Amino acid sequence: MEKELRDKIIALVKSEVVPAVGCTEPIAVALCVCKAVELLGSVPERIDVLLSANILKNAMGVGIPGTGMIGLPIAVALGALIGKSEYELEVLKDVDDEAVAKGKAFIDEGRIRIGLKKGIEEKLYIEALVSKGGETATAVISGCHTSFVLLKRGGETVFEQAAAANCEEGEEEGWLTLEKVYEFATTAPLSEMEFIRKAKELNESAAQASLAGNYGHTLGKTLSRPLGKGIFGDTIFSHIISSTACACDARMAGAPIPVMSNSGSGNQGICATLPVVKFAEENHNTDEELIRALMLSHLTAIYIKQSLGKLSALCGCVVASTGSACGLTYLMGGDYVQVTYAVKNMVANLTGMICDGAKPSCALKLASGVSTAVLSAMLAVQHNCVSSVEGIIEDDVDKSIHNLTKIGKDAMDETDRCVLDIMTSKEKK
């Protein structure tokens, strides 16, 4: 592979695989508010936030790191009070008890208004308007969790750009294929991929830290206890599921623990990382094989998200666990053909899993995704693959992937609206 293309792929991965503290949707809202406050130059008297339906859906039921609280109001308040925009998706990493107390007071004073932005097609859209006295400032994020497209101070536009300028959806179609993903991951100089090791370090630490508390529904911890071992055994399979679920348990409950995200999602980063790490460790793969498998997993997830979009009605664990299935197949000794088999097996199984927002029970969905990844990889290395006469699978693996993303992006739009309606109606009761 030519260096120019390798450099392009490396830049893509480095932009999409980044550290994050807390669920990326409320954290992105906090980042947007923070930027608007920085433009204003002082703590605002009022904050108005308008969000796309998908952002609202993913921010309603998730814990905010270091606060012991759930939902958007505290994220908005802390973004205004202690956020630093240069931290990007770690914007709230300086939170402490004093800041939380001030944030609660800010909420109680009725300074925050949060609503749905109507009349937009963009699924990832955040608009923050802050005001004090006669002064106002506005910040808008669109397309990507950290992509500012509009900054205004009063009536003056400070910065403006098209929404797709820093997003994978804005890339030209077809420049990346699964075959190119595999070629890069398995042949590029190891030194060019060494940075992906940070995903292992962060996400493995998050899983381990989760065992020290009782986060979320404690799925990962339950699987590691005698009850879990008695049912699932003390196996590579159970360790993969437990480790992945542990990290998700902690993250969704709002533990102040950084994880390495993928395509704007910490859960996707966890799902693309930990199955590969645990299998490589217990299968005694070499360090080089681990790094290449991690790159294959993360880059596959990024490739799929290019046509799916950052947010959709399709659960992101479907995408990320498809990436981990590829990494697992490679670690089991599979070649490119067998990797394509693993992808087809995944698409045949998990297509249609809905996203009903970020929340503690996401750990259950990640467990379903990674368990399917193990099964898909095991079948693939034995040359067993769902055929093109079955369902949405085609002989061409890239067409199979795009069938998956077409369903997730287009066909499930009505599902998305129905899910949001159910969630918001429930909140009103």
GROMACS .gro file of N, CA and C in nm, residues 291-352:
model
  186
  291ILE      N    1  -0.153  -0.565   1.804
  291ILE     CA    2  -0.163  -0.430   1.748
  291ILE      C    3  -0.233  -0.433   1.613
  292ARG      N    4  -0.199  -0.528   1.529
  292ARG     CA    5  -0.262  -0.538   1.397
  292ARG      C    6  -0.410  -0.573   1.409
  293ALA      N    7  -0.445  -0.659   1.502
  293ALA     CA    8  -0.585  -0.696   1.523
  293ALA      C    9  -0.666  -0.578   1.576
  294LEU      N   10  -0.606  -0.500   1.666
  294LEU     CA   11  -0.674  -0.381   1.717
  294LEU      C   12  -0.699  -0.280   1.605
  295MET      N   13  -0.600  -0.262   1.520
  295MET     CA   14  -0.617  -0.169   1.408
  295MET      C   15  -0.725  -0.221   1.313
  296LEU      N   16  -0.725  -0.350   1.285
  296LEU     CA   17  -0.825  -0.408   1.197
  296LEU      C   18  -0.965  -0.388   1.255
  297SER      N   19  -0.979  -0.409   1.384
  297SER     CA   20  -1.108  -0.393   1.450
  297SER      C   21  -1.156  -0.248   1.446
  298HIS      N   22  -1.072  -0.156   1.489
  298HIS     CA   23  -1.112  -0.015   1.494
  298HIS      C   24  -1.135   0.043   1.356
  299LEU      N   25  -1.049   0.010   1.260
  299LEU     CA   26  -1.063   0.066   1.126
  299LEU      C   27  -1.185   0.009   1.055
  300THR      N   28  -1.218  -0.117   1.081
  300THR     CA   29  -1.340  -0.175   1.023
  300THR      C   30  -1.462  -0.100   1.074
  301ALA      N   31  -1.465  -0.073   1.204
  301ALA     CA   32  -1.578   0.001   1.262
  301ALA      C   33  -1.589   0.141   1.201
  302ILE      N   34  -1.475   0.208   1.184
  302ILE     CA   35  -1.475   0.341   1.124
  302ILE      C   36  -1.526   0.334   0.980
  303TYR      N   37  -1.482   0.234   0.906
  303TYR     CA   38  -1.525   0.217   0.767
  303TYR      C   39  -1.676   0.201   0.758
  304ILE      N   40  -1.732   0.117   0.845
  304ILE     CA   41  -1.877   0.095   0.842
  304ILE      C   42  -1.951   0.223   0.878
  305LYS      N   43  -1.900   0.297   0.976
  305LYS     CA   44  -1.965   0.420   1.018
  305LYS      C   45  -1.962   0.528   0.911
  306GLN      N   46  -1.869   0.518   0.816
  306GLN     CA   47  -1.863   0.617   0.709
  306GLN      C   48  -1.994   0.625   0.631
  307SER      N   49  -2.057   0.510   0.609
  307SER     CA   50  -2.183   0.512   0.535
  307SER      C   51  -2.305   0.509   0.626
  308LEU      N   52  -2.286   0.475   0.753
  308LEU     CA   53  -2.398   0.474   0.848
  308LEU      C   54  -2.423   0.611   0.909
  309GLY      N   55  -2.314   0.685   0.938
  309GLY     CA   56  -2.327   0.813   1.007
  309GLY      C   57  -2.299   0.797   1.155
  310LYS      N   58  -2.272   0.909   1.220
  310LYS     CA   59  -2.235   0.907   1.362
  310LYS      C   60  -2.345   0.851   1.449
  311LEU      N   61  -2.469   0.895   1.424
  311LEU     CA   62  -2.582   0.851   1.505
  311LEU      C   63  -2.689   0.794   1.414
  312SER      N   64  -2.752   0.687   1.458
  312SER     CA   65  -2.858   0.626   1.379
  312SER      C   66  -2.949   0.545   1.470
  313ALA      N   67  -3.052   0.485   1.411
  313ALA     CA   68  -3.142   0.398   1.486
  313ALA      C   69  -3.078   0.262   1.513
  314LEU      N   70  -2.968   0.233   1.443
  314LEU     CA   71  -2.898   0.106   1.460
  314LEU      C   72  -2.798   0.118   1.575
  315CYS      N   73  -2.804   0.027   1.671
  315CYS     CA   74  -2.712   0.030   1.784
  315CYS      C   75  -2.568   0.024   1.738
  316GLY      N   76  -2.485   0.113   1.790
  316GLY     CA   77  -2.345   0.119   1.750
  316GLY      C   78  -2.266  -0.005   1.782
  317CYS      N   79  -2.314  -0.087   1.876
  317CYS     CA   80  -2.241  -0.208   1.910
  317CYS      C   81  -2.242  -0.308   1.795
  318VAL      N   82  -2.341  -0.297   1.706
  318VAL     CA   83  -2.345  -0.382   1.587
  318VAL      C   84  -2.222  -0.356   1.501
  319VAL      N   85  -2.191  -0.227   1.483
  319VAL     CA   86  -2.076  -0.186   1.403
  319VAL      C   87  -1.945  -0.224   1.471
  320ALA      N   88  -1.933  -0.187   1.599
  320ALA     CA   89  -1.808  -0.210   1.671
  320ALA      C   90  -1.779  -0.358   1.692
  321SER      N   91  -1.881  -0.436   1.719
  321SER     CA   92  -1.859  -0.579   1.738
  321SER      C   93  -1.828  -0.648   1.605
  322THR      N   94  -1.874  -0.590   1.495
  322THR     CA   95  -1.832  -0.642   1.364
  322THR      C   96  -1.683  -0.619   1.345
  323GLY      N   97  -1.636  -0.503   1.390
  323GLY     CA   98  -1.492  -0.479   1.387
  323GLY      C   99  -1.416  -0.579   1.473
  324SER      N  100  -1.467  -0.605   1.594
  324SER     CA  101  -1.397  -0.700   1.681
  324SER      C  102  -1.402  -0.841   1.624
  325ALA      N  103  -1.509  -0.876   1.552
  325ALA     CA  104  -1.515  -1.007   1.487
  325ALA      C  105  -1.401  -1.023   1.386
  326CYS      N  106  -1.370  -0.914   1.315
  326CYS     CA  107  -1.259  -0.917   1.220
  326CYS      C  108  -1.126  -0.935   1.294
  327GLY      N  109  -1.108  -0.859   1.402
  327GLY     CA  110  -0.986  -0.872   1.481
  327GLY      C  111  -0.970  -1.011   1.539
  328LEU      N  112  -1.078  -1.068   1.588
  328LEU     CA  113  -1.073  -1.203   1.645
  328LEU      C  114  -1.040  -1.307   1.538
  329THR      N  115  -1.099  -1.291   1.420
  329THR     CA  116  -1.071  -1.384   1.311
  329THR      C  117  -0.923  -1.382   1.275
  330TYR      N  118  -0.865  -1.262   1.269
  330TYR     CA  119  -0.722  -1.249   1.241
  330TYR      C  120  -0.639  -1.317   1.348
  331LEU      N  121  -0.676  -1.298   1.474
  331LEU     CA  122  -0.600  -1.359   1.585
  331LEU      C  123  -0.614  -1.511   1.587
  332MET      N  124  -0.722  -1.561   1.531
  332MET     CA  125  -0.742  -1.706   1.521
  332MET      C  126  -0.669  -1.766   1.401
  333GLY      N  127  -0.599  -1.681   1.326
  333GLY     CA  128  -0.524  -1.729   1.211
  333GLY      C  129  -0.594  -1.712   1.078
  334GLY      N  130  -0.705  -1.640   1.078
  334GLY     CA  131  -0.782  -1.622   0.956
  334GLY      C  132  -0.717  -1.524   0.859
  335ASP      N  133  -0.745  -1.545   0.731
  335ASP     CA  134  -0.696  -1.454   0.627
  335ASP      C  135  -0.808  -1.359   0.585
  336TYR      N  136  -0.786  -1.285   0.476
  336TYR     CA  137  -0.885  -1.186   0.434
  336TYR      C  138  -1.020  -1.251   0.402
  337VAL      N  139  -1.018  -1.361   0.331
  337VAL     CA  140  -1.143  -1.428   0.294
  337VAL      C  141  -1.221  -1.465   0.420
  338GLN      N  142  -1.152  -1.516   0.518
  338GLN     CA  143  -1.221  -1.555   0.642
  338GLN      C  144  -1.271  -1.433   0.719
  339VAL      N  145  -1.200  -1.321   0.709
  339VAL     CA  146  -1.248  -1.196   0.768
  339VAL      C  147  -1.379  -1.153   0.702
  340THR      N  148  -1.387  -1.167   0.571
  340THR     CA  149  -1.513  -1.133   0.503
  340THR      C  150  -1.626  -1.224   0.549
  341TYR      N  151  -1.594  -1.349   0.576
  341TYR     CA  152  -1.695  -1.441   0.627
  341TYR      C  153  -1.747  -1.394   0.764
  342ALA      N  154  -1.654  -1.350   0.848
  342ALA     CA  155  -1.693  -1.303   0.981
  342ALA      C  156  -1.788  -1.183   0.971
  343VAL      N  157  -1.757  -1.090   0.879
  343VAL     CA  158  -1.842  -0.973   0.859
  343VAL      C  159  -1.981  -1.015   0.814
  344LYS      N  160  -1.988  -1.104   0.718
  344LYS     CA  161  -2.119  -1.149   0.668
  344LYS      C  162  -2.198  -1.219   0.778
  345ASN      N  163  -2.131  -1.297   0.860
  345ASN     CA  164  -2.200  -1.364   0.970
  345ASN      C  165  -2.257  -1.263   1.068
  346MET      N  166  -2.183  -1.155   1.092
  346MET     CA  167  -2.229  -1.051   1.183
  346MET      C  168  -2.350  -0.976   1.124
  347VAL      N  169  -2.338  -0.939   0.997
  347VAL     CA  170  -2.447  -0.865   0.933
  347VAL      C  171  -2.575  -0.948   0.930
  348ALA      N  172  -2.560  -1.079   0.909
  348ALA     CA  173  -2.676  -1.167   0.904
  348ALA      C  174  -2.744  -1.181   1.039
  349ASN      N  175  -2.671  -1.156   1.147
  349ASN     CA  176  -2.723  -1.181   1.281
  349ASN      C  177  -2.778  -1.055   1.348
  350LEU      N  178  -2.700  -0.948   1.353
  350LEU     CA  179  -2.732  -0.835   1.441
  350LEU      C  180  -2.803  -0.719   1.372
  351THR      N  181  -2.821  -0.723   1.240
  351THR     CA  182  -2.889  -0.614   1.171
  351THR      C  183  -3.028  -0.593   1.232
  352GLY      N  184  -3.057  -0.468   1.265
  352GLY     CA  185  -3.189  -0.437   1.319
  352GLY      C  186  -3.190  -0.411   1.468
   0.00000   0.00000   0.00000
